[in-house]
mmCIF file of C-alpha atoms in Angstrom:
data_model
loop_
_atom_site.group_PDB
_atom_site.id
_atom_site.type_symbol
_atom_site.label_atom_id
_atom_site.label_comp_id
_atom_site.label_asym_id
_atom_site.label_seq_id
_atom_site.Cartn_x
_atom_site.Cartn_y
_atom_site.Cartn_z
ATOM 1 C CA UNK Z 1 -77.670 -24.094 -102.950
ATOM 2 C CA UNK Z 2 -76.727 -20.731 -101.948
ATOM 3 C CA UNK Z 3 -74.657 -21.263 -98.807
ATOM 4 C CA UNK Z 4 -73.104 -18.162 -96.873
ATOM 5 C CA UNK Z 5 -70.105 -18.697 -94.287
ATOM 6 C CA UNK Z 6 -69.140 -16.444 -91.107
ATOM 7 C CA UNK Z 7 -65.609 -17.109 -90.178
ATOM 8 C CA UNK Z 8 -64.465 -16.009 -86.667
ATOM 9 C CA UNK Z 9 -61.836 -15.684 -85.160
ATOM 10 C CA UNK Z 10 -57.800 -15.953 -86.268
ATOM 11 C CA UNK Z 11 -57.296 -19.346 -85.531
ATOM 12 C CA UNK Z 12 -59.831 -20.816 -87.856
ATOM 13 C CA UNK Z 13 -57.703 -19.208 -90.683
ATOM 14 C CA UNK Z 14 -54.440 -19.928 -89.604
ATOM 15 C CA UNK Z 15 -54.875 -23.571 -88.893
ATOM 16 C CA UNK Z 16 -55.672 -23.386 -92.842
ATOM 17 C CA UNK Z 17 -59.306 -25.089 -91.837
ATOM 18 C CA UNK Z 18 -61.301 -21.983 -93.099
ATOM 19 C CA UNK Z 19 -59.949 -22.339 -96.572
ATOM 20 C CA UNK Z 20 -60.702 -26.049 -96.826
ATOM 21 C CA UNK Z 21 -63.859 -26.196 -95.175
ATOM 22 C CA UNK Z 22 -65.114 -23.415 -97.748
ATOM 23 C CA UNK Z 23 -63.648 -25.505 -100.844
ATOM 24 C CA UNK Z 24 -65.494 -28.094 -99.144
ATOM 25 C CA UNK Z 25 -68.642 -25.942 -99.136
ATOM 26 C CA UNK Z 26 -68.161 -25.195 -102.722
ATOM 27 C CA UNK Z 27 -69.145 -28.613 -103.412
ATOM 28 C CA UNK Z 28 -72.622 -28.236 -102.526
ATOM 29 C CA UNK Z 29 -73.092 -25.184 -103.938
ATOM 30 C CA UNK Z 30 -72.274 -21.087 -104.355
ATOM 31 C CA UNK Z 31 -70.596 -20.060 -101.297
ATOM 32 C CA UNK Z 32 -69.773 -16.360 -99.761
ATOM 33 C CA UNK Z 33 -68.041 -15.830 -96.786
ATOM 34 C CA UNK Z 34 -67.241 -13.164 -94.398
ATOM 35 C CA UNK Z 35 -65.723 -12.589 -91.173
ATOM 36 C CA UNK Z 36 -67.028 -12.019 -88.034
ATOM 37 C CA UNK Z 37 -65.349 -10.313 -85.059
ATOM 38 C CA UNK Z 38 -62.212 -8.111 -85.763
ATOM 39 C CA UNK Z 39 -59.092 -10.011 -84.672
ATOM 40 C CA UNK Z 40 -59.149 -12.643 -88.022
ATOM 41 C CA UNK Z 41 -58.783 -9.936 -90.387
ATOM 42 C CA UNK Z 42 -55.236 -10.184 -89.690
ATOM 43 C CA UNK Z 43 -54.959 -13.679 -90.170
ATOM 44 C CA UNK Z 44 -56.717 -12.741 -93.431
ATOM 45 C CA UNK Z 45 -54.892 -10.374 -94.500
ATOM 46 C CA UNK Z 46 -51.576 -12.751 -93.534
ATOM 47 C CA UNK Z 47 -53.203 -15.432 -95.648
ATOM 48 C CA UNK Z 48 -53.896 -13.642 -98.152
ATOM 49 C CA UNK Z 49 -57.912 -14.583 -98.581
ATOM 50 C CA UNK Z 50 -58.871 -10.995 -99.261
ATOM 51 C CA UNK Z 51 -60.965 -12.484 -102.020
ATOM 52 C CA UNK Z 52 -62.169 -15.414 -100.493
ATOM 53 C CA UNK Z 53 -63.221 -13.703 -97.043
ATOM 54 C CA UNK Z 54 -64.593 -10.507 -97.277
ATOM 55 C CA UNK Z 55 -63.054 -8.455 -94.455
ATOM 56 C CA UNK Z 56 -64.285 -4.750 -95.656
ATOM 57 C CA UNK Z 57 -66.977 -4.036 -92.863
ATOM 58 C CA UNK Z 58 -66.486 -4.654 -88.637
ATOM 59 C CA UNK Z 59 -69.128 -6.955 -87.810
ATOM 60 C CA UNK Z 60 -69.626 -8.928 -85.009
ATOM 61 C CA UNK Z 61 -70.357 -12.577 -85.851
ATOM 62 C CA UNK Z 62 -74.234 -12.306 -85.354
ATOM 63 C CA UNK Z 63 -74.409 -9.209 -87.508
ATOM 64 C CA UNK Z 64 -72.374 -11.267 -90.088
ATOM 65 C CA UNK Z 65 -75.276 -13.998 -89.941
ATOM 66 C CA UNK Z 66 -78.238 -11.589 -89.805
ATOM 67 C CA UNK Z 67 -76.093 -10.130 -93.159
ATOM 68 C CA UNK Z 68 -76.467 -13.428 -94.875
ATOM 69 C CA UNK Z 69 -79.919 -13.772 -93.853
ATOM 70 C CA UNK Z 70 -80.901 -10.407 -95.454
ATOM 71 C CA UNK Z 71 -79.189 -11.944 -98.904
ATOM 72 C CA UNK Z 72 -81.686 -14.868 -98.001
ATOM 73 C CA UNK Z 73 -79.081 -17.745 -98.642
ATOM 74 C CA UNK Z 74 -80.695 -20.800 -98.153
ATOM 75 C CA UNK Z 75 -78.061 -22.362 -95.230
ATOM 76 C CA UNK Z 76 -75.333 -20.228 -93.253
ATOM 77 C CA UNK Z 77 -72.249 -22.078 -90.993
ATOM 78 C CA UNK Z 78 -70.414 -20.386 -88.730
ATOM 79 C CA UNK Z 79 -66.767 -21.684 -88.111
ATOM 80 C CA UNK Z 80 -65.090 -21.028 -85.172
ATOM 81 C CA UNK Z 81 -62.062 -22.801 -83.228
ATOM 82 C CA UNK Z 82 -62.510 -22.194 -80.089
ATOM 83 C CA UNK Z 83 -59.663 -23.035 -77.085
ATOM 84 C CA UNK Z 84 -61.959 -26.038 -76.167
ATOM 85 C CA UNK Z 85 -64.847 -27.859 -77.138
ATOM 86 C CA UNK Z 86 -67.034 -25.943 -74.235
ATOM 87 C CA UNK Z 87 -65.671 -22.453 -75.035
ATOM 88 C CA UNK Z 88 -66.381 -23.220 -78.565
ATOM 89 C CA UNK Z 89 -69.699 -24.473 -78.200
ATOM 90 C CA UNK Z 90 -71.177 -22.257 -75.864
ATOM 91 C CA UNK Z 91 -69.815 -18.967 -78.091
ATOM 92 C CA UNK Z 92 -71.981 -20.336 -80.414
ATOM 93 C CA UNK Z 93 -74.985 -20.707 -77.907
ATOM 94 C CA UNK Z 94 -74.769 -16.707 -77.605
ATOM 95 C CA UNK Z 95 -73.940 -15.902 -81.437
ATOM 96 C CA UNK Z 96 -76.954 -18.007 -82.393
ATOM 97 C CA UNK Z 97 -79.028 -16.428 -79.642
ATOM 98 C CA UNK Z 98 -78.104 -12.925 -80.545
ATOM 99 C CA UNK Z 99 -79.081 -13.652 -84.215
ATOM 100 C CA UNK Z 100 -81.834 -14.803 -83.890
ATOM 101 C CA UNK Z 101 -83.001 -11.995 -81.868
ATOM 102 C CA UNK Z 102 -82.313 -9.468 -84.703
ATOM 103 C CA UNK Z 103 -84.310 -11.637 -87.216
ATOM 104 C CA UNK Z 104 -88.155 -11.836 -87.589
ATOM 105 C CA UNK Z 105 -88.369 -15.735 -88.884
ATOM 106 C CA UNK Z 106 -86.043 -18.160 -87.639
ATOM 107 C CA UNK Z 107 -86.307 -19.880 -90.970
ATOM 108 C CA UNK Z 108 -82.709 -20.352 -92.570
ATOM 109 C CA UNK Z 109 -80.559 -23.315 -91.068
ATOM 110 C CA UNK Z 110 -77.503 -22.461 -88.861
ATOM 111 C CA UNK Z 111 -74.549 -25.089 -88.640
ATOM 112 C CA UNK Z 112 -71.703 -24.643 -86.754
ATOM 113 C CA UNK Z 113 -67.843 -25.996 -87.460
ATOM 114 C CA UNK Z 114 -66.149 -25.998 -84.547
ATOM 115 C CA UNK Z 115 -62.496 -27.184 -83.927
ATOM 116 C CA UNK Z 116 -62.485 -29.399 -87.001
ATOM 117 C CA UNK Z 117 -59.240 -31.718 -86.755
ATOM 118 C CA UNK Z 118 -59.796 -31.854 -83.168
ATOM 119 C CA UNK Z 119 -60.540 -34.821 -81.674
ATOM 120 C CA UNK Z 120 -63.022 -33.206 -79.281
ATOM 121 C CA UNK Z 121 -64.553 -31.018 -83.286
ATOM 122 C CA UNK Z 122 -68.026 -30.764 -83.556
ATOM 123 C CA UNK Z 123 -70.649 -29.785 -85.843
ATOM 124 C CA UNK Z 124 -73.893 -28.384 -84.443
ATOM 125 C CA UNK Z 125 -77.271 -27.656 -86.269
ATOM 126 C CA UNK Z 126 -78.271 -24.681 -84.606
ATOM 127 C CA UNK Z 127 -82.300 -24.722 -85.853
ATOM 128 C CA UNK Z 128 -82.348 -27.769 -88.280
ATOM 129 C CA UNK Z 129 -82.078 -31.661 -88.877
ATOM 130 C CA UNK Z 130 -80.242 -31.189 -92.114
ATOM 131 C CA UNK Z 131 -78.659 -34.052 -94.064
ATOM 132 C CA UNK Z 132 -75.542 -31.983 -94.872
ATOM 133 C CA UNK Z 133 -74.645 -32.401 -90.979
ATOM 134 C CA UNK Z 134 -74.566 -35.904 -91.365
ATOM 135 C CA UNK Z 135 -72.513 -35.733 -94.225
ATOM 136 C CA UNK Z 136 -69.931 -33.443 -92.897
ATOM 137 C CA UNK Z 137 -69.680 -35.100 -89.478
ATOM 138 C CA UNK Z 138 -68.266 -37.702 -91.768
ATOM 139 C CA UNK Z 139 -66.658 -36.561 -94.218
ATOM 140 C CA UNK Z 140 -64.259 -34.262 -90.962
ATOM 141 C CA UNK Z 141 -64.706 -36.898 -88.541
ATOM 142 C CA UNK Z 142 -66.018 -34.370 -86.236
ATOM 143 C CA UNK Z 143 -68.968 -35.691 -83.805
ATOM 144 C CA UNK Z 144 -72.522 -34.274 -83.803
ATOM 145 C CA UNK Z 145 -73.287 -32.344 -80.853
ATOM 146 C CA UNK Z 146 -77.477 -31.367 -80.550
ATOM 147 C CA UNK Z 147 -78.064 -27.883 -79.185
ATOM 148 C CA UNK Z 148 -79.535 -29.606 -75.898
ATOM 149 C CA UNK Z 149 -76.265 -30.603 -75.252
ATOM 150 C CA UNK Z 150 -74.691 -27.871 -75.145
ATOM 151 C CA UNK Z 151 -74.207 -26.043 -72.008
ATOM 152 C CA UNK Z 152 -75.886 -23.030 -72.156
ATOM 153 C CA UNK Z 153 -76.437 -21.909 -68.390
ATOM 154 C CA UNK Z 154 -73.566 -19.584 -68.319
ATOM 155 C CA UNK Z 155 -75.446 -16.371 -67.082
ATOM 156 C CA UNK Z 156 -77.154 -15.864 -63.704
ATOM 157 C CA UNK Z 157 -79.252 -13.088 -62.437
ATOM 158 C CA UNK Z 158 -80.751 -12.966 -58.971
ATOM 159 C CA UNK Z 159 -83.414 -10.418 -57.309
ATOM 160 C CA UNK Z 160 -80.564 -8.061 -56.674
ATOM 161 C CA UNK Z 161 -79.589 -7.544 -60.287
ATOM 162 C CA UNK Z 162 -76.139 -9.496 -59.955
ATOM 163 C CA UNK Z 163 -74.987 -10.834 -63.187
ATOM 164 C CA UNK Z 164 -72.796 -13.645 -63.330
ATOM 165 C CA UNK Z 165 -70.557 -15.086 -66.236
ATOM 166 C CA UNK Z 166 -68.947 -17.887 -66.621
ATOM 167 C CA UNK Z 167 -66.025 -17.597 -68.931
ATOM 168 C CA UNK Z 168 -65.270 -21.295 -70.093
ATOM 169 C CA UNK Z 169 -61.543 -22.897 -71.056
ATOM 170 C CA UNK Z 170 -59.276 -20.659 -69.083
ATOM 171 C CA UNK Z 171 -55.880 -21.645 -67.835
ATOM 172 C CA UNK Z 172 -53.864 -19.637 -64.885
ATOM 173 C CA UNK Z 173 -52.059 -16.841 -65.768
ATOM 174 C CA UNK Z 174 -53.923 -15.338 -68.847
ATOM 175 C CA UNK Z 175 -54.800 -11.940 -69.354
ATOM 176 C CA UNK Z 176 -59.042 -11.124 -69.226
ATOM 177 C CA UNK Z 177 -60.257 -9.192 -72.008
ATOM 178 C CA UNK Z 178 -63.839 -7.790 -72.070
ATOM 179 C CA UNK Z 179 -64.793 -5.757 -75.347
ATOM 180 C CA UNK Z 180 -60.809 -5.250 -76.343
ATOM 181 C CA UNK Z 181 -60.343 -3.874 -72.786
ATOM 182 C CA UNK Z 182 -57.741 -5.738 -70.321
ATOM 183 C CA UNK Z 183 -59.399 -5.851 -67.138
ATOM 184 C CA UNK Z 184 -57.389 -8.360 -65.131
ATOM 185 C CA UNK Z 185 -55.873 -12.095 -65.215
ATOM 186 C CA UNK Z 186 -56.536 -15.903 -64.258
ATOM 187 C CA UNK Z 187 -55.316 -17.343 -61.124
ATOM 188 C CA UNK Z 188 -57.181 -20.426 -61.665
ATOM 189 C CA UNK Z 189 -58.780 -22.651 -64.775
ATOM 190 C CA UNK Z 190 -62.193 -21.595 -64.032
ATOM 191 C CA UNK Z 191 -62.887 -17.621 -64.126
ATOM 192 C CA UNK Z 192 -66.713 -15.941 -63.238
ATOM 193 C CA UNK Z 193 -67.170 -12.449 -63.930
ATOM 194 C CA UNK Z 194 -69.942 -10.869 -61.623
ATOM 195 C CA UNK Z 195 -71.484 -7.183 -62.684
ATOM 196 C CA UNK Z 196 -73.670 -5.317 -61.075
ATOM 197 C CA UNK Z 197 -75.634 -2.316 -62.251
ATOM 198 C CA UNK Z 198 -73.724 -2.865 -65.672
ATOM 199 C CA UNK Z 199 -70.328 -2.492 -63.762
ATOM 200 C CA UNK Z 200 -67.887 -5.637 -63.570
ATOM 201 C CA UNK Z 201 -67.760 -5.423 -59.433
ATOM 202 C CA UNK Z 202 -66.017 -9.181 -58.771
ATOM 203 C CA UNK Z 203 -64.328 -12.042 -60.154
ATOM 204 C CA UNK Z 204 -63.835 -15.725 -58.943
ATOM 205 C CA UNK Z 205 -60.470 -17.780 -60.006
ATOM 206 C CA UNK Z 206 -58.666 -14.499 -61.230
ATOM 207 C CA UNK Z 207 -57.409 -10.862 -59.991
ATOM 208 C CA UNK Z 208 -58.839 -7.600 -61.427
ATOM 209 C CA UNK Z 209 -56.979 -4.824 -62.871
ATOM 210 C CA UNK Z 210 -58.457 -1.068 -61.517
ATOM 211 C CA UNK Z 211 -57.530 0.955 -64.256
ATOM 212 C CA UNK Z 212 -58.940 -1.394 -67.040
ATOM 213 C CA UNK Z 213 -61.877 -1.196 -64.508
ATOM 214 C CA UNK Z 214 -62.232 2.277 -65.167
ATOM 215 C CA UNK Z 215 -61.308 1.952 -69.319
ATOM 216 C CA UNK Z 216 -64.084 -0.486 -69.256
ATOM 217 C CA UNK Z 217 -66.700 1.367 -67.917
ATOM 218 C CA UNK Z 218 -70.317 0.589 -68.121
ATOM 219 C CA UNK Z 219 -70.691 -3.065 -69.647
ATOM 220 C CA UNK Z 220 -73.677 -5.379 -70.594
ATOM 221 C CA UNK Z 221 -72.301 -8.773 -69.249
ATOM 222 C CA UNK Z 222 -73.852 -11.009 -71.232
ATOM 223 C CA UNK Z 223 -73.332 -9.393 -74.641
ATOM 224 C CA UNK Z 224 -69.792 -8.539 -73.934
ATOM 225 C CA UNK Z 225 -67.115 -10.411 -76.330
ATOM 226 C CA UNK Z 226 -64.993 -12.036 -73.715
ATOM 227 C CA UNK Z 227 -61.000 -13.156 -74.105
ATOM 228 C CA UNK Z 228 -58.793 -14.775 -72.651
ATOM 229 C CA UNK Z 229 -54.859 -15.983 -73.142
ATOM 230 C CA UNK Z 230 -53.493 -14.600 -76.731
ATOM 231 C CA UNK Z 231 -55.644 -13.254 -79.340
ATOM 232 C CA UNK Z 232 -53.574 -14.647 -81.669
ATOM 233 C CA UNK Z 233 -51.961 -18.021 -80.923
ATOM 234 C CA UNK Z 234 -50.253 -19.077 -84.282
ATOM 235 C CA UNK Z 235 -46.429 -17.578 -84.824
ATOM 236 C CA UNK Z 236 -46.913 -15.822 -88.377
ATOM 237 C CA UNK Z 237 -45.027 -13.891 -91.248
ATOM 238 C CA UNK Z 238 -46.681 -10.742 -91.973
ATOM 239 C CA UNK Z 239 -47.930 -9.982 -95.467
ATOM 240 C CA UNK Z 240 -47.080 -6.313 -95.898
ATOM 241 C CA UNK Z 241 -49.274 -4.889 -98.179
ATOM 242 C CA UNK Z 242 -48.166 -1.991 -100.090
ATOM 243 C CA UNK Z 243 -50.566 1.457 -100.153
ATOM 244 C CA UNK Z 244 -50.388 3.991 -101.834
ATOM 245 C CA UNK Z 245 -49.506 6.938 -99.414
ATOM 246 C CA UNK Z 246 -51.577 9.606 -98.948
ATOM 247 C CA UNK Z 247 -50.433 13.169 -100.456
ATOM 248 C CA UNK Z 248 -50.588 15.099 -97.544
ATOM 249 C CA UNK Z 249 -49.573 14.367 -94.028
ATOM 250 C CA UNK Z 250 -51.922 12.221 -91.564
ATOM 251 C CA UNK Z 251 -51.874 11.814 -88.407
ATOM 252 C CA UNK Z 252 -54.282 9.998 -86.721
ATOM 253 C CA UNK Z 253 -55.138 9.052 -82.938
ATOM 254 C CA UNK Z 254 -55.824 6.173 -81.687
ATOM 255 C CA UNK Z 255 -56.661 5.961 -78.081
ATOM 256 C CA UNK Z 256 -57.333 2.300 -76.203
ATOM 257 C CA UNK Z 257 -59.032 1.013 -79.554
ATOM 258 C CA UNK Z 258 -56.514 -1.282 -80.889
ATOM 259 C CA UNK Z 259 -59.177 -3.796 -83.084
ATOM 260 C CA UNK Z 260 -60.427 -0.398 -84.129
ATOM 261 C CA UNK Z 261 -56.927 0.864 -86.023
ATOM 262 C CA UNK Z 262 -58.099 -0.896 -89.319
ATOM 263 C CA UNK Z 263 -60.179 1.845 -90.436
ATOM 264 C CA UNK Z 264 -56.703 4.288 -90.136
ATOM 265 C CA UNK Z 265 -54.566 2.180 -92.986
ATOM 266 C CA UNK Z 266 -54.365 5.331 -95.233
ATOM 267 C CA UNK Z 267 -52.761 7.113 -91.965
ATOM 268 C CA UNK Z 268 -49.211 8.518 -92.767
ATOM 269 C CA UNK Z 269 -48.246 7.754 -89.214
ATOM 270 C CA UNK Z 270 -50.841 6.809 -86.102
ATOM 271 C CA UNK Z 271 -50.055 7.927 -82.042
ATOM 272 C CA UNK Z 272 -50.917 4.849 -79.973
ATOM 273 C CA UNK Z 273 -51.802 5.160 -76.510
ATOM 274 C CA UNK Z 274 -51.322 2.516 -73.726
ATOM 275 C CA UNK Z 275 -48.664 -0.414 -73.561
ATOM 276 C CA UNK Z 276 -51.644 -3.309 -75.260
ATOM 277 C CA UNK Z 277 -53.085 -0.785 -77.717
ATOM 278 C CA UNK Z 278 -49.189 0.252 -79.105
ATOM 279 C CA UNK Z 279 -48.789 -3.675 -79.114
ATOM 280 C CA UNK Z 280 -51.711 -4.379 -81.202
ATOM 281 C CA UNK Z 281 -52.093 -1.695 -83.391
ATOM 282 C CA UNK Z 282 -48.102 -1.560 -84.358
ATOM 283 C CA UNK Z 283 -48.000 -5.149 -85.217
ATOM 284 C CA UNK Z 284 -51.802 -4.532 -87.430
ATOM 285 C CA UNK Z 285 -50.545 -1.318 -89.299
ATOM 286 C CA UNK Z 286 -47.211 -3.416 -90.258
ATOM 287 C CA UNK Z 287 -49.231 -4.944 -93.073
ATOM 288 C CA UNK Z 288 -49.748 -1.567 -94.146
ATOM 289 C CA UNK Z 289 -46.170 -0.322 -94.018
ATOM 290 C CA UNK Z 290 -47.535 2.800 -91.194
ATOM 291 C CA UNK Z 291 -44.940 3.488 -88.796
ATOM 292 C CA UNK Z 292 -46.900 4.732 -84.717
ATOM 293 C CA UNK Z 293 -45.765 7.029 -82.372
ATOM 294 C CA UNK Z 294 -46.572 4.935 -79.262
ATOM 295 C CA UNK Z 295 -47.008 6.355 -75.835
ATOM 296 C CA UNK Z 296 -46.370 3.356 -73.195
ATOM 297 C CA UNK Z 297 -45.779 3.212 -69.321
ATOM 298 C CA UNK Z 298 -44.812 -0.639 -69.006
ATOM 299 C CA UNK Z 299 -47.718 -1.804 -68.294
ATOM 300 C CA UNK Z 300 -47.890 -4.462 -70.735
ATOM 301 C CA UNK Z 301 -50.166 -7.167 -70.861
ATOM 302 C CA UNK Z 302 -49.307 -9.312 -74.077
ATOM 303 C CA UNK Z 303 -52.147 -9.636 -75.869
ATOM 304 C CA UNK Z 304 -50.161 -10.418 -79.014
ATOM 305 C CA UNK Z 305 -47.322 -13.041 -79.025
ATOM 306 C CA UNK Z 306 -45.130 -11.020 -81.602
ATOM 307 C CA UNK Z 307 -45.379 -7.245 -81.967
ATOM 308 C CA UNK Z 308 -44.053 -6.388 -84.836
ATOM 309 C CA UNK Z 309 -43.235 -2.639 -85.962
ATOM 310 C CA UNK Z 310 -42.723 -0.482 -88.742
ATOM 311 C CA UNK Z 311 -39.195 0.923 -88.943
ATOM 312 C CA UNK Z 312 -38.903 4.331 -87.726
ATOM 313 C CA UNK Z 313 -41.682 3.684 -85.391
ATOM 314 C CA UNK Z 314 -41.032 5.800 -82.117
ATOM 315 C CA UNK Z 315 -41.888 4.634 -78.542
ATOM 316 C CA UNK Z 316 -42.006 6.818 -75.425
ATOM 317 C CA UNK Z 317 -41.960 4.955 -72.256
ATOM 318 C CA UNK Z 318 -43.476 7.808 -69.300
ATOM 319 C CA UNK Z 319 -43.753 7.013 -65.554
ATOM 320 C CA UNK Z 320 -46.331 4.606 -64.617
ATOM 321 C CA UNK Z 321 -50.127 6.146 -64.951
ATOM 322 C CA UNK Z 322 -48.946 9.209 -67.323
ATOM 323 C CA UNK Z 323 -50.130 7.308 -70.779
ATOM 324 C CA UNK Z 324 -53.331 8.429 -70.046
ATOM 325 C CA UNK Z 325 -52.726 12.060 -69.117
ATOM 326 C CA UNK Z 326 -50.228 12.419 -71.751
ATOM 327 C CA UNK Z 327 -52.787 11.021 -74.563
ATOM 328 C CA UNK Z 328 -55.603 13.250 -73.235
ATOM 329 C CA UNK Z 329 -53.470 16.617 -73.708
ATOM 330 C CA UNK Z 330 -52.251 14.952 -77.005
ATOM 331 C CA UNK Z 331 -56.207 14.651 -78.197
ATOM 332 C CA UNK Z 332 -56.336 18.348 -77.067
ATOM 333 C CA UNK Z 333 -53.107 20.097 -78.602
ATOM 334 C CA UNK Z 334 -52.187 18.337 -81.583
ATOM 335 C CA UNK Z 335 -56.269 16.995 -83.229
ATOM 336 C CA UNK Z 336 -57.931 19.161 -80.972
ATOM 337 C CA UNK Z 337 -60.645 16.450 -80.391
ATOM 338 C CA UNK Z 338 -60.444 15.050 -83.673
ATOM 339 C CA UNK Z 339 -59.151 11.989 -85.080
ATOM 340 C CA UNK Z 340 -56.517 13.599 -87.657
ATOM 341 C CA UNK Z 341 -54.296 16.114 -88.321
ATOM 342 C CA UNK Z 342 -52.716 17.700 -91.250
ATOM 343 C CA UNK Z 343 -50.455 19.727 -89.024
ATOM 344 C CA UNK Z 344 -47.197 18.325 -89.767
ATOM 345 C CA UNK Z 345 -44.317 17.300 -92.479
ATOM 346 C CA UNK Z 346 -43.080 14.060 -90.870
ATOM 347 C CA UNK Z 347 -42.692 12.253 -87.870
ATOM 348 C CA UNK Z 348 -39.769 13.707 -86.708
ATOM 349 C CA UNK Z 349 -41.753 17.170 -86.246
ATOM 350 C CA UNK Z 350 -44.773 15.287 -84.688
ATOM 351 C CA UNK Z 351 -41.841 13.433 -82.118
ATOM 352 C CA UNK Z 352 -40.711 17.213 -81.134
ATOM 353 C CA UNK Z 353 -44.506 18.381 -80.789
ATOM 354 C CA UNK Z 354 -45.113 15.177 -78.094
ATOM 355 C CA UNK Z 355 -41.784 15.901 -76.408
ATOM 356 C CA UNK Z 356 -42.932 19.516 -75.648
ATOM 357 C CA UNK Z 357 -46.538 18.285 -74.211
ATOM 358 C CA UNK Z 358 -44.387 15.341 -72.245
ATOM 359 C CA UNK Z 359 -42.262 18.289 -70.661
ATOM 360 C CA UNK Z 360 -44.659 20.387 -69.875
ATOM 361 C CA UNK Z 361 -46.711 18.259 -67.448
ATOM 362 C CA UNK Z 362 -43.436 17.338 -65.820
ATOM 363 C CA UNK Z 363 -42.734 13.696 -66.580
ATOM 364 C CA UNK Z 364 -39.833 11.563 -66.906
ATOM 365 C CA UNK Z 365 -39.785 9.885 -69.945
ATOM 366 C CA UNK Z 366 -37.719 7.714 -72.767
ATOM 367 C CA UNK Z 367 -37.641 6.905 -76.033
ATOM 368 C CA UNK Z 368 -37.398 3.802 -78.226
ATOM 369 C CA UNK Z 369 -36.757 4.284 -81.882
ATOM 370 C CA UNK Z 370 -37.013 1.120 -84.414
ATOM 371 C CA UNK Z 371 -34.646 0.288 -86.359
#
């Protein structure tokens, strides 16, 4: 049996559940697996399963499937653990919903693993009555759960074109992200996000946040990949994996992207903009030993429990609001709308360059080096 696997997520590999549930796998057949979604190529990376999980394209988890189904594998599972059992399950409602409107023929089983170890685990035949389920629901203790049962009623349109979301397995006090963008956080353990006219215009049980608002910008509701709380739960040691550096200089910008700074490993040195973007990318280009020039303003949400940087990384902290203004004439002077530059020598000449735009626009600022 040819049996492909989508693995999503970072806790799925850090619990050490991915690995064993594919060894598992192996016993039934020849097995492939991928990622879907961008934040477990981390925990790949940490875990080092390079070679196990392929992690060399940015998929989203339904792209990953439709993937396998191209390669026409005769079963694909999707593992996932989810906070709960209902944010679990229902993320695989709209995975398996989104793949199987980018296929023609619904014709290769789905079966999801979700929270195996938990006591509230599940596996879940997506499109299929397959004996394997059976098997596995035994073998990982994990309890069957039919598609029927899962709830699946967690968008709402009326005549006036409001969209409603329920976000499930929220707790009070965690930070909302919608496609990588903070947009507010939890007051309360239940959370609906209401859009209108593709524009996130309310929220019940938490507080938005104006100026991820406006990062946000237009936004299909019920395709957006929704987060809350940590992206990454699990306290780590980064594998630091040594590249060879580039011959010349390059500097690349990243700008409110930071699942995006993957594609900029064989930067000499990256400029970060916002407090959540410096966080994230920082603590990704560690495992590639690439020191950022981060431009900050305190507005931190913690997206990341540990940031960790890359010695002679250099922070500037500028009043509140100027990260934004600051990055913008940044994209202008130094890539001139471009994503590199071969400009400069070393960071210490790109630090001078920043200070100059930072002056000129009148701002107070400091700056953090790391030792």
């Amino acid at each position: 049996m040819r049996i492909g696997v989508v693995v999503h997520g970072p806790n799925i590999i850090d619990s050490g559940y991915a690995l064993d549930l594919i060894e598992l796998l192996r016993t039934y057949g020849e097995v492939s697996a991928r990622l879907g979604g961008t934040m477990g190529r981390t925990a790949v990376i940490d875990a080092n399963l390079e070679e196990v999980i392929d992690i060399s394209r940015k998929l989203v988890p339904s792209d990953s499937l439709k993937l396998f189904y191209d390669e026409q594998v005769d079963v694909i599972f999707l593992l996932n653990y989810g906070k709960s059992d209902v944010t679990g399950q229902v993320f695989g409602y709209k995975v398996y919903n989104h793949f199987i409107n980018k296929i023609p023929k619904n014709d290769i089983p789905l079966i999801q693993i979700e929270r195996p170890g938990e006591r509230d685990g599940s596996v879940i035949a997506w499109n299929n009555d397959l004996e394997i389920v059976q098997e596995l629901s035994q073998k990982l203790n994990l309890d069957i759960v039919t598609p029927d049962e899962v709830y699946d009623n967690h968008i709402r349109q009326d005549d006036a074109g409001i969209n409603q979301r329920i976000v499930h397995g929220v707790s009070p006090g965690e930070n909302i992200m919608v496609n990588s963008v903070v947009i507010g956080k939890t007051n309360s353990d239940k959370l609906t996000l209401i859009a209108k006219d593709n524009h996130i215009v309310d929220i019940v049980g938490g507080e938005l946040k104006s100026h991820g608002l406006e990062k946000l910008g237009e936004v299909d509701l019920e395709s957006a990949i929704i987060k809350t709380g940590l992206l990454r739960h699990a306290k780590v040691t980064p594998r630091v994996i040594s590249n060879k550096k580039p011959d010349d200089f390059i500097v690349t910008f990243l700008d409110h992207a930071g699942e995006d700074v993957y594609k900029f490993r064989n930067s000499s040195l990256v400029i970060t903009v916002g407090d959540d973007t410096t966080l994230i990318s920082s603590d990704i280009l560690y495992r590639f030993d690439i020191p950022v020039i981060g431009i900050t303003d305190g507005d931190l949400d913690k997206v990341v429990e540990d940031g960790f940087k890359v010695k002679d990384s250099i922070i500037f902290e500028v009043e509140s609001g100027f990260d934004d203004v600051i990055g913008h004439n940044i994209k202008k002077e130094i890539f001139g709308g471009k994503r590199e530059s071969y400009d400069f020598t070393d960071i210490d000449d790109v630090k001078v360059k920043i200070e100059e735009i930072i002056k000129n626009i009148n701002c107070k600022y400091k700056i953090n080096y790391i030792n």
